[in-house]
């Protein structure tokens, strides 16, 4: 089932808050402090610690779930992992586009007909242009490499990707000319006006990211590490319009 991306949707539903905490107890505490949040991201640390517990808890609270496992392995292994992951009822699940076409097709086959939508990781935002060229030996420049990964994911039947907000506008234009299928872009690297950028190198404000074409924004520390997370959430919602 595809997620319906309605531009008139309540902007608060576009914000996915990263539950980057070590245990289910910490995660539940954060959910209790922020009952307004409807979409939570569970990443590797929390999933490895207490995955089944927190996913069950989020479902019981009728929350939407972004399961950010960034899977990357041989097609059979990733396909099987995706099949099992659909049982958690997550809305989004990530796999690395760099795993290649056979891997992405195997994954897509396994989620087909479930409520889980796969998102392709185009390139980790922690990889710089220099690392891409000198360490990973990729000959394309970073924006072109990212675009190629996302277009490859689309050609394998995926309907969404994670990218930097700086790449969203160019990607949207290229994706739209390829297909009339709705393709969803999810962007981390979002910082509200006046907040610390931390280890994110290229950031945009929530409003800029949405204007650039982001359908969903992943925001962690500006909300979860704020002195007053509720006030931080409210400010971000206001910035989203
Ligand atoms: O705290 P912050 O807002 O930087 O959190 C961003 C979240 O998005 C983290 O959970 C991080 O793992 C995730 N993420 C990212 N860059 C990607 C993919 C995911 O920052 N390319």
PDB file of C-alpha atoms and ligand atoms in Angstrom:
ATOM      1  CA  UNK A   1       0.000   0.000   0.000  1.00  0.00           C
ATOM      2  CA  UNK A   2       1.423   3.344  -1.019  1.00  0.00           C
ATOM      3  CA  UNK A   3       1.378   6.242   1.365  1.00  0.00           C
ATOM      4  CA  UNK A   4      -0.821   8.948  -0.046  1.00  0.00           C
ATOM      5  CA  UNK A   5       1.211  12.132  -0.250  1.00  0.00           C
ATOM      6  CA  UNK A   6      -1.280  14.920   0.000  1.00  0.00           C
ATOM      7  CA  UNK A   7       0.266  18.398  -0.222  1.00  0.00           C
ATOM      8  CA  UNK A   8      -2.581  19.762   1.917  1.00  0.00           C
ATOM      9  CA  UNK A   9      -1.817  17.293   4.705  1.00  0.00           C
ATOM     10  CA  UNK A  10      -1.323  18.699   8.212  1.00  0.00           C
ATOM     11  CA  UNK A  11       2.379  19.745   8.244  1.00  0.00           C
ATOM     12  CA  UNK A  12       2.822  18.051  11.638  1.00  0.00           C
ATOM     13  CA  UNK A  13       2.288  14.707   9.956  1.00  0.00           C
ATOM     14  CA  UNK A  14       5.274  15.352   7.716  1.00  0.00           C
ATOM     15  CA  UNK A  15       7.657  15.490  10.666  1.00  0.00           C
ATOM     16  CA  UNK A  16       9.272  12.223  11.693  1.00  0.00           C
ATOM     17  CA  UNK A  17      11.054  12.422  15.034  1.00  0.00           C
ATOM     18  CA  UNK A  18      14.149  10.224  15.465  1.00  0.00           C
ATOM     19  CA  UNK A  19      13.922   8.057  18.599  1.00  0.00           C
ATOM     20  CA  UNK A  20      17.709   7.934  18.891  1.00  0.00           C
ATOM     21  CA  UNK A  21      17.853   6.536  22.433  1.00  0.00           C
ATOM     22  CA  UNK A  22      19.447   3.339  23.766  1.00  0.00           C
ATOM     23  CA  UNK A  23      16.507   1.508  25.365  1.00  0.00           C
ATOM     24  CA  UNK A  24      12.740   1.060  25.113  1.00  0.00           C
ATOM     25  CA  UNK A  25      12.385   2.677  28.537  1.00  0.00           C
ATOM     26  CA  UNK A  26      14.039   5.884  27.270  1.00  0.00           C
ATOM     27  CA  UNK A  27      11.975   5.708  24.091  1.00  0.00           C
ATOM     28  CA  UNK A  28       8.674   5.328  25.929  1.00  0.00           C
ATOM     29  CA  UNK A  29       9.588   8.232  28.195  1.00  0.00           C
ATOM     30  CA  UNK A  30      10.173  10.405  25.131  1.00  0.00           C
ATOM     31  CA  UNK A  31       6.890   9.285  23.538  1.00  0.00           C
ATOM     32  CA  UNK A  32       5.103  10.157  26.782  1.00  0.00           C
ATOM     33  CA  UNK A  33       6.648  13.647  26.766  1.00  0.00           C
ATOM     34  CA  UNK A  34       5.661  14.212  23.126  1.00  0.00           C
ATOM     35  CA  UNK A  35       2.194  12.733  22.594  1.00  0.00           C
ATOM     36  CA  UNK A  36       1.713  15.250  19.726  1.00  0.00           C
ATOM     37  CA  UNK A  37       4.240  13.386  17.559  1.00  0.00           C
ATOM     38  CA  UNK A  38       2.496  10.982  15.200  1.00  0.00           C
ATOM     39  CA  UNK A  39       5.497   9.576  13.293  1.00  0.00           C
ATOM     40  CA  UNK A  40       8.590   8.124  15.012  1.00  0.00           C
ATOM     41  CA  UNK A  41      11.840   6.784  13.556  1.00  0.00           C
ATOM     42  CA  UNK A  42      13.396   3.712  15.163  1.00  0.00           C
ATOM     43  CA  UNK A  43      17.053   3.294  14.210  1.00  0.00           C
ATOM     44  CA  UNK A  44      19.630   0.576  14.664  1.00  0.00           C
ATOM     45  CA  UNK A  45      20.631   1.256  18.268  1.00  0.00           C
ATOM     46  CA  UNK A  46      17.108   1.097  19.651  1.00  0.00           C
ATOM     47  CA  UNK A  47      16.089  -1.718  17.323  1.00  0.00           C
ATOM     48  CA  UNK A  48      19.016  -3.899  18.381  1.00  0.00           C
ATOM     49  CA  UNK A  49      18.388  -3.129  22.045  1.00  0.00           C
ATOM     50  CA  UNK A  50      14.616  -3.465  22.267  1.00  0.00           C
ATOM     51  CA  UNK A  51      13.150  -3.555  18.753  1.00  0.00           C
ATOM     52  CA  UNK A  52      10.095  -5.759  19.257  1.00  0.00           C
ATOM     53  CA  UNK A  53       9.094  -3.990  22.471  1.00  0.00           C
ATOM     54  CA  UNK A  54       9.214  -0.449  21.156  1.00  0.00           C
ATOM     55  CA  UNK A  55       7.595  -1.288  17.829  1.00  0.00           C
ATOM     56  CA  UNK A  56       4.697  -2.996  19.616  1.00  0.00           C
ATOM     57  CA  UNK A  57       4.374   0.001  21.943  1.00  0.00           C
ATOM     58  CA  UNK A  58       4.305   2.500  19.053  1.00  0.00           C
ATOM     59  CA  UNK A  59       1.665   0.430  17.234  1.00  0.00           C
ATOM     60  CA  UNK A  60      -0.467   0.251  20.371  1.00  0.00           C
ATOM     61  CA  UNK A  61      -0.371   4.075  20.483  1.00  0.00           C
ATOM     62  CA  UNK A  62      -1.424   4.243  16.806  1.00  0.00           C
ATOM     63  CA  UNK A  63       1.844   5.902  15.811  1.00  0.00           C
ATOM     64  CA  UNK A  64       3.373   5.689  12.359  1.00  0.00           C
ATOM     65  CA  UNK A  65       6.784   4.040  12.268  1.00  0.00           C
ATOM     66  CA  UNK A  66       9.898   4.622  10.187  1.00  0.00           C
ATOM     67  CA  UNK A  67      12.086   1.540  10.705  1.00  0.00           C
ATOM     68  CA  UNK A  68      15.539   2.815   9.729  1.00  0.00           C
ATOM     69  CA  UNK A  69      17.569  -0.396   9.439  1.00  0.00           C
ATOM     70  CA  UNK A  70      19.509   0.585   6.289  1.00  0.00           C
ATOM     71  CA  UNK A  71      19.678  -3.028   5.097  1.00  0.00           C
ATOM     72  CA  UNK A  72      22.532  -3.973   2.731  1.00  0.00           C
ATOM     73  CA  UNK A  73      23.358  -7.644   2.065  1.00  0.00           C
ATOM     74  CA  UNK A  74      22.856 -10.306  -0.609  1.00  0.00           C
ATOM     75  CA  UNK A  75      19.374 -10.284  -2.211  1.00  0.00           C
ATOM     76  CA  UNK A  76      18.132 -13.413  -0.435  1.00  0.00           C
ATOM     77  CA  UNK A  77      19.159 -12.128   3.004  1.00  0.00           C
ATOM     78  CA  UNK A  78      17.699  -8.651   2.519  1.00  0.00           C
ATOM     79  CA  UNK A  79      14.511 -10.050   0.983  1.00  0.00           C
ATOM     80  CA  UNK A  80      14.009 -12.365   3.964  1.00  0.00           C
ATOM     81  CA  UNK A  81      14.743  -9.571   6.450  1.00  0.00           C
ATOM     82  CA  UNK A  82      12.185  -7.331   4.705  1.00  0.00           C
ATOM     83  CA  UNK A  83       9.568 -10.098   4.783  1.00  0.00           C
ATOM     84  CA  UNK A  84      10.011 -10.471   8.533  1.00  0.00           C
ATOM     85  CA  UNK A  85      10.131  -6.685   9.075  1.00  0.00           C
ATOM     86  CA  UNK A  86       6.695  -6.228   7.443  1.00  0.00           C
ATOM     87  CA  UNK A  87       5.245  -8.112  10.429  1.00  0.00           C
ATOM     88  CA  UNK A  88       6.020  -5.098  12.629  1.00  0.00           C
ATOM     89  CA  UNK A  89       3.630  -3.014  10.522  1.00  0.00           C
ATOM     90  CA  UNK A  90       6.179  -0.228   9.944  1.00  0.00           C
ATOM     91  CA  UNK A  91       5.225   2.440   7.403  1.00  0.00           C
ATOM     92  CA  UNK A  92       8.772   3.001   6.090  1.00  0.00           C
ATOM     93  CA  UNK A  93      11.776   0.641   5.998  1.00  0.00           C
ATOM     94  CA  UNK A  94      15.195   1.624   4.616  1.00  0.00           C
ATOM     95  CA  UNK A  95      17.577  -0.343   2.400  1.00  0.00           C
ATOM     96  CA  UNK A  96      20.803   0.869   0.750  1.00  0.00           C
ATOM     97  CA  UNK A  97      20.488   1.533  -2.986  1.00  0.00           C
ATOM     98  CA  UNK A  98      24.192   0.616  -3.233  1.00  0.00           C
ATOM     99  CA  UNK A  99      23.134  -3.016  -2.592  1.00  0.00           C
ATOM    100  CA  UNK A 100      22.164  -3.072  -6.271  1.00  0.00           C
ATOM    101  CA  UNK A 101      19.182  -3.918  -8.427  1.00  0.00           C
ATOM    102  CA  UNK A 102      18.808  -7.596  -7.524  1.00  0.00           C
ATOM    103  CA  UNK A 103      18.812  -6.744  -3.826  1.00  0.00           C
ATOM    104  CA  UNK A 104      16.280  -3.930  -4.190  1.00  0.00           C
ATOM    105  CA  UNK A 105      13.981  -6.057  -6.375  1.00  0.00           C
ATOM    106  CA  UNK A 106      14.120  -8.922  -3.864  1.00  0.00           C
ATOM    107  CA  UNK A 107      13.262  -6.496  -1.071  1.00  0.00           C
ATOM    108  CA  UNK A 108      10.432  -4.871  -3.026  1.00  0.00           C
ATOM    109  CA  UNK A 109       8.923  -8.265  -3.888  1.00  0.00           C
ATOM    110  CA  UNK A 110       8.790  -9.149  -0.203  1.00  0.00           C
ATOM    111  CA  UNK A 111       7.034  -5.941   0.929  1.00  0.00           C
ATOM    112  CA  UNK A 112       4.551  -5.862  -1.959  1.00  0.00           C
ATOM    113  CA  UNK A 113       1.008  -5.983  -0.620  1.00  0.00           C
ATOM    114  CA  UNK A 114       2.063  -5.095   2.937  1.00  0.00           C
ATOM    115  CA  UNK A 115       1.687  -1.729   4.672  1.00  0.00           C
ATOM    116  CA  UNK A 116       5.465  -1.187   4.556  1.00  0.00           C
ATOM    117  CA  UNK A 117       6.971   1.156   1.974  1.00  0.00           C
ATOM    118  CA  UNK A 118      10.672   0.759   1.184  1.00  0.00           C
ATOM    119  CA  UNK A 119      12.894   3.829   1.086  1.00  0.00           C
ATOM    120  CA  UNK A 120      16.255   3.698  -0.684  1.00  0.00           C
ATOM    121  CA  UNK A 121      19.232   5.279   1.024  1.00  0.00           C
ATOM    122  CA  UNK A 122      20.910   7.152  -1.823  1.00  0.00           C
ATOM    123  CA  UNK A 123      24.155   7.988  -0.033  1.00  0.00           C
ATOM    124  CA  UNK A 124      24.842   8.531   3.644  1.00  0.00           C
ATOM    125  CA  UNK A 125      24.890  12.236   4.367  1.00  0.00           C
ATOM    126  CA  UNK A 126      28.058  11.646   6.386  1.00  0.00           C
ATOM    127  CA  UNK A 127      29.958  10.828   3.157  1.00  0.00           C
ATOM    128  CA  UNK A 128      31.595  13.893   1.630  1.00  0.00           C
ATOM    129  CA  UNK A 129      32.317  14.482  -2.068  1.00  0.00           C
ATOM    130  CA  UNK A 130      35.984  13.900  -1.324  1.00  0.00           C
ATOM    131  CA  UNK A 131      35.373  10.544   0.399  1.00  0.00           C
ATOM    132  CA  UNK A 132      33.101   9.454  -2.452  1.00  0.00           C
ATOM    133  CA  UNK A 133      35.903  10.064  -4.954  1.00  0.00           C
ATOM    134  CA  UNK A 134      39.039   9.140  -3.048  1.00  0.00           C
ATOM    135  CA  UNK A 135      37.820   6.339  -0.715  1.00  0.00           C
ATOM    136  CA  UNK A 136      34.846   4.825  -2.523  1.00  0.00           C
ATOM    137  CA  UNK A 137      36.434   5.431  -5.968  1.00  0.00           C
ATOM    138  CA  UNK A 138      33.217   6.747  -7.479  1.00  0.00           C
ATOM    139  CA  UNK A 139      33.778   8.785 -10.647  1.00  0.00           C
ATOM    140  CA  UNK A 140      30.517  10.725 -10.574  1.00  0.00           C
ATOM    141  CA  UNK A 141      30.085  13.895  -8.595  1.00  0.00           C
ATOM    142  CA  UNK A 142      27.992  13.541  -5.448  1.00  0.00           C
ATOM    143  CA  UNK A 143      24.666  14.982  -6.717  1.00  0.00           C
ATOM    144  CA  UNK A 144      24.827  12.865  -9.867  1.00  0.00           C
ATOM    145  CA  UNK A 145      25.719   9.706  -7.916  1.00  0.00           C
ATOM    146  CA  UNK A 146      22.804  10.341  -5.542  1.00  0.00           C
ATOM    147  CA  UNK A 147      20.442  10.875  -8.472  1.00  0.00           C
ATOM    148  CA  UNK A 148      21.608   7.682 -10.163  1.00  0.00           C
ATOM    149  CA  UNK A 149      21.019   5.672  -6.958  1.00  0.00           C
ATOM    150  CA  UNK A 150      17.501   7.063  -6.566  1.00  0.00           C
ATOM    151  CA  UNK A 151      16.612   6.521 -10.235  1.00  0.00           C
ATOM    152  CA  UNK A 152      17.907   2.948  -9.965  1.00  0.00           C
ATOM    153  CA  UNK A 153      15.723   2.418  -6.888  1.00  0.00           C
ATOM    154  CA  UNK A 154      12.731   3.733  -8.816  1.00  0.00           C
ATOM    155  CA  UNK A 155      13.490   1.395 -11.718  1.00  0.00           C
ATOM    156  CA  UNK A 156      13.366  -1.515  -9.205  1.00  0.00           C
ATOM    157  CA  UNK A 157       9.862  -0.556  -8.121  1.00  0.00           C
ATOM    158  CA  UNK A 158      10.707   1.405  -4.960  1.00  0.00           C
ATOM    159  CA  UNK A 159       8.539   4.448  -4.319  1.00  0.00           C
ATOM    160  CA  UNK A 160      10.671   6.486  -1.954  1.00  0.00           C
ATOM    161  CA  UNK A 161      14.181   7.521  -0.976  1.00  0.00           C
ATOM    162  CA  UNK A 162      16.125   9.252   1.766  1.00  0.00           C
ATOM    163  CA  UNK A 163      18.259  12.164   0.611  1.00  0.00           C
ATOM    164  CA  UNK A 164      19.702  15.477   1.739  1.00  0.00           C
ATOM    165  CA  UNK A 165      17.255  18.378   1.403  1.00  0.00           C
ATOM    166  CA  UNK A 166      19.905  19.961  -0.822  1.00  0.00           C
ATOM    167  CA  UNK A 167      19.290  17.232  -3.395  1.00  0.00           C
ATOM    168  CA  UNK A 168      15.492  17.171  -3.136  1.00  0.00           C
ATOM    169  CA  UNK A 169      14.559  19.763  -5.767  1.00  0.00           C
ATOM    170  CA  UNK A 170      16.791  18.350  -8.507  1.00  0.00           C
ATOM    171  CA  UNK A 171      15.703  14.807  -7.668  1.00  0.00           C
ATOM    172  CA  UNK A 172      11.999  15.641  -7.742  1.00  0.00           C
ATOM    173  CA  UNK A 173      12.395  17.161 -11.218  1.00  0.00           C
ATOM    174  CA  UNK A 174      14.210  14.094 -12.573  1.00  0.00           C
ATOM    175  CA  UNK A 175      11.884  11.600 -10.886  1.00  0.00           C
ATOM    176  CA  UNK A 176       8.778  13.336 -12.202  1.00  0.00           C
ATOM    177  CA  UNK A 177      10.017  13.163 -15.757  1.00  0.00           C
ATOM    178  CA  UNK A 178      10.699   9.419 -15.404  1.00  0.00           C
ATOM    179  CA  UNK A 179       7.328   8.228 -14.171  1.00  0.00           C
ATOM    180  CA  UNK A 180       3.888   9.342 -13.115  1.00  0.00           C
ATOM    181  CA  UNK A 181       4.149   7.179  -9.999  1.00  0.00           C
ATOM    182  CA  UNK A 182       4.218   9.183  -6.802  1.00  0.00           C
ATOM    183  CA  UNK A 183       7.739   9.048  -5.369  1.00  0.00           C
ATOM    184  CA  UNK A 184       8.331  10.175  -1.833  1.00  0.00           C
ATOM    185  CA  UNK A 185      11.453  11.978  -0.562  1.00  0.00           C
ATOM    186  CA  UNK A 186      12.377  11.850   3.108  1.00  0.00           C
ATOM    187  CA  UNK A 187      15.073  14.256   4.277  1.00  0.00           C
ATOM    188  CA  UNK A 188      17.188  14.287   7.436  1.00  0.00           C
ATOM    189  CA  UNK A 189      19.647  17.166   7.869  1.00  0.00           C
ATOM    190  CA  UNK A 190      16.876  19.567   8.899  1.00  0.00           C
ATOM    191  CA  UNK A 191      17.529  22.259  11.480  1.00  0.00           C
ATOM    192  CA  UNK A 192      15.073  24.907  12.665  1.00  0.00           C
ATOM    193  CA  UNK A 193      16.233  28.511  12.615  1.00  0.00           C
ATOM    194  CA  UNK A 194      18.836  29.253  15.266  1.00  0.00           C
ATOM    195  CA  UNK A 195      19.519  25.641  16.358  1.00  0.00           C
ATOM    196  CA  UNK A 196      22.832  23.750  16.587  1.00  0.00           C
ATOM    197  CA  UNK A 197      23.709  21.844  13.398  1.00  0.00           C
ATOM    198  CA  UNK A 198      25.688  19.172  15.322  1.00  0.00           C
ATOM    199  CA  UNK A 199      27.336  16.612  13.003  1.00  0.00           C
ATOM    200  CA  UNK A 200      24.993  17.315  10.066  1.00  0.00           C
ATOM    201  CA  UNK A 201      27.110  19.168   7.536  1.00  0.00           C
ATOM    202  CA  UNK A 202      24.556  20.439   5.003  1.00  0.00           C
ATOM    203  CA  UNK A 203      21.304  21.504   6.599  1.00  0.00           C
ATOM    204  CA  UNK A 204      18.123  23.345   5.645  1.00  0.00           C
ATOM    205  CA  UNK A 205      15.312  24.767   7.743  1.00  0.00           C
ATOM    206  CA  UNK A 206      12.019  22.808   7.780  1.00  0.00           C
ATOM    207  CA  UNK A 207      10.347  25.332   5.495  1.00  0.00           C
ATOM    208  CA  UNK A 208      13.233  25.337   3.022  1.00  0.00           C
ATOM    209  CA  UNK A 209      13.250  21.520   2.926  1.00  0.00           C
ATOM    210  CA  UNK A 210       9.509  21.372   2.208  1.00  0.00           C
ATOM    211  CA  UNK A 211       9.844  24.047  -0.486  1.00  0.00           C
ATOM    212  CA  UNK A 212      12.669  22.015  -2.018  1.00  0.00           C
ATOM    213  CA  UNK A 213      10.293  19.056  -2.390  1.00  0.00           C
ATOM    214  CA  UNK A 214      10.757  17.000   0.783  1.00  0.00           C
ATOM    215  CA  UNK A 215       7.600  15.030   1.593  1.00  0.00           C
ATOM    216  CA  UNK A 216       8.756  14.083   5.101  1.00  0.00           C
ATOM    217  CA  UNK A 217      11.397  15.596   7.386  1.00  0.00           C
ATOM    218  CA  UNK A 218      13.417  13.528   9.859  1.00  0.00           C
ATOM    219  CA  UNK A 219      14.348  15.610  12.872  1.00  0.00           C
ATOM    220  CA  UNK A 220      16.096  14.273  15.958  1.00  0.00           C
ATOM    221  CA  UNK A 221      18.205  16.274  18.379  1.00  0.00           C
ATOM    222  CA  UNK A 222      16.644  19.705  17.762  1.00  0.00           C
ATOM    223  CA  UNK A 223      13.533  18.199  19.389  1.00  0.00           C
ATOM    224  CA  UNK A 224      14.703  15.278  21.522  1.00  0.00           C
ATOM    225  CA  UNK A 225      17.730  17.019  23.053  1.00  0.00           C
ATOM    226  CA  UNK A 226      15.988  20.369  23.550  1.00  0.00           C
ATOM    227  CA  UNK A 227      15.560  21.683  27.090  1.00  0.00           C
ATOM    228  CA  UNK A 228      11.848  21.881  26.298  1.00  0.00           C
ATOM    229  CA  UNK A 229      11.041  19.293  23.594  1.00  0.00           C
ATOM    230  CA  UNK A 230       7.382  20.356  23.406  1.00  0.00           C
ATOM    231  CA  UNK A 231       8.338  23.995  22.738  1.00  0.00           C
ATOM    232  CA  UNK A 232      10.888  22.844  20.128  1.00  0.00           C
ATOM    233  CA  UNK A 233       8.227  20.700  18.437  1.00  0.00           C
ATOM    234  CA  UNK A 234       5.766  23.619  18.410  1.00  0.00           C
ATOM    235  CA  UNK A 235       8.350  25.953  16.893  1.00  0.00           C
ATOM    236  CA  UNK A 236       9.169  23.455  14.142  1.00  0.00           C
ATOM    237  CA  UNK A 237       5.478  22.912  13.362  1.00  0.00           C
ATOM    238  CA  UNK A 238       5.059  26.669  13.036  1.00  0.00           C
ATOM    239  CA  UNK A 239       8.056  26.861  10.711  1.00  0.00           C
ATOM    240  CA  UNK A 240       6.514  24.155   8.530  1.00  0.00           C
ATOM    241  CA  UNK A 241       3.479  26.380   8.008  1.00  0.00           C
TER     242      UNK A 241
HETATM  243  O1  LIG B   1      19.515  14.465  15.406  1.00  0.00           O
HETATM  244  P1  LIG B   1      19.350  14.604  13.920  1.00  0.00           P
HETATM  245  O2  LIG B   1      18.221  15.528  13.518  1.00  0.00           O
HETATM  246  O3  LIG B   1      20.643  14.902  13.198  1.00  0.00           O
HETATM  247  O4  LIG B   1      18.875  13.129  13.486  1.00  0.00           O
HETATM  248  C1  LIG B   1      18.774  12.748  12.149  1.00  0.00           C
HETATM  249  C2  LIG B   1      18.366  11.319  12.083  1.00  0.00           C
HETATM  250  O5  LIG B   1      18.314  10.959  10.712  1.00  0.00           O
HETATM  251  C3  LIG B   1      19.336  10.335  12.759  1.00  0.00           C
HETATM  252  O6  LIG B   1      18.560   9.272  13.293  1.00  0.00           O
HETATM  253  C4  LIG B   1      20.206   9.836  11.614  1.00  0.00           C
HETATM  254  O7  LIG B   1      20.649   8.511  11.799  1.00  0.00           O
HETATM  255  C5  LIG B   1      19.198   9.874  10.464  1.00  0.00           C
HETATM  256  N1  LIG B   1      19.796   9.943   9.136  1.00  0.00           N
HETATM  257  C6  LIG B   1      20.669  10.942   8.727  1.00  0.00           C
HETATM  258  N2  LIG B   1      21.208  10.922   7.478  1.00  0.00           N
HETATM  259  C7  LIG B   1      20.868   9.954   6.627  1.00  0.00           C
HETATM  260  C8  LIG B   1      19.963   8.952   7.014  1.00  0.00           C
HETATM  261  C9  LIG B   1      19.435   8.993   8.293  1.00  0.00           C
HETATM  262  O8  LIG B   1      20.951  11.844   9.498  1.00  0.00           O
HETATM  263  N3  LIG B   1      21.363   9.979   5.399  1.00  0.00           N
END
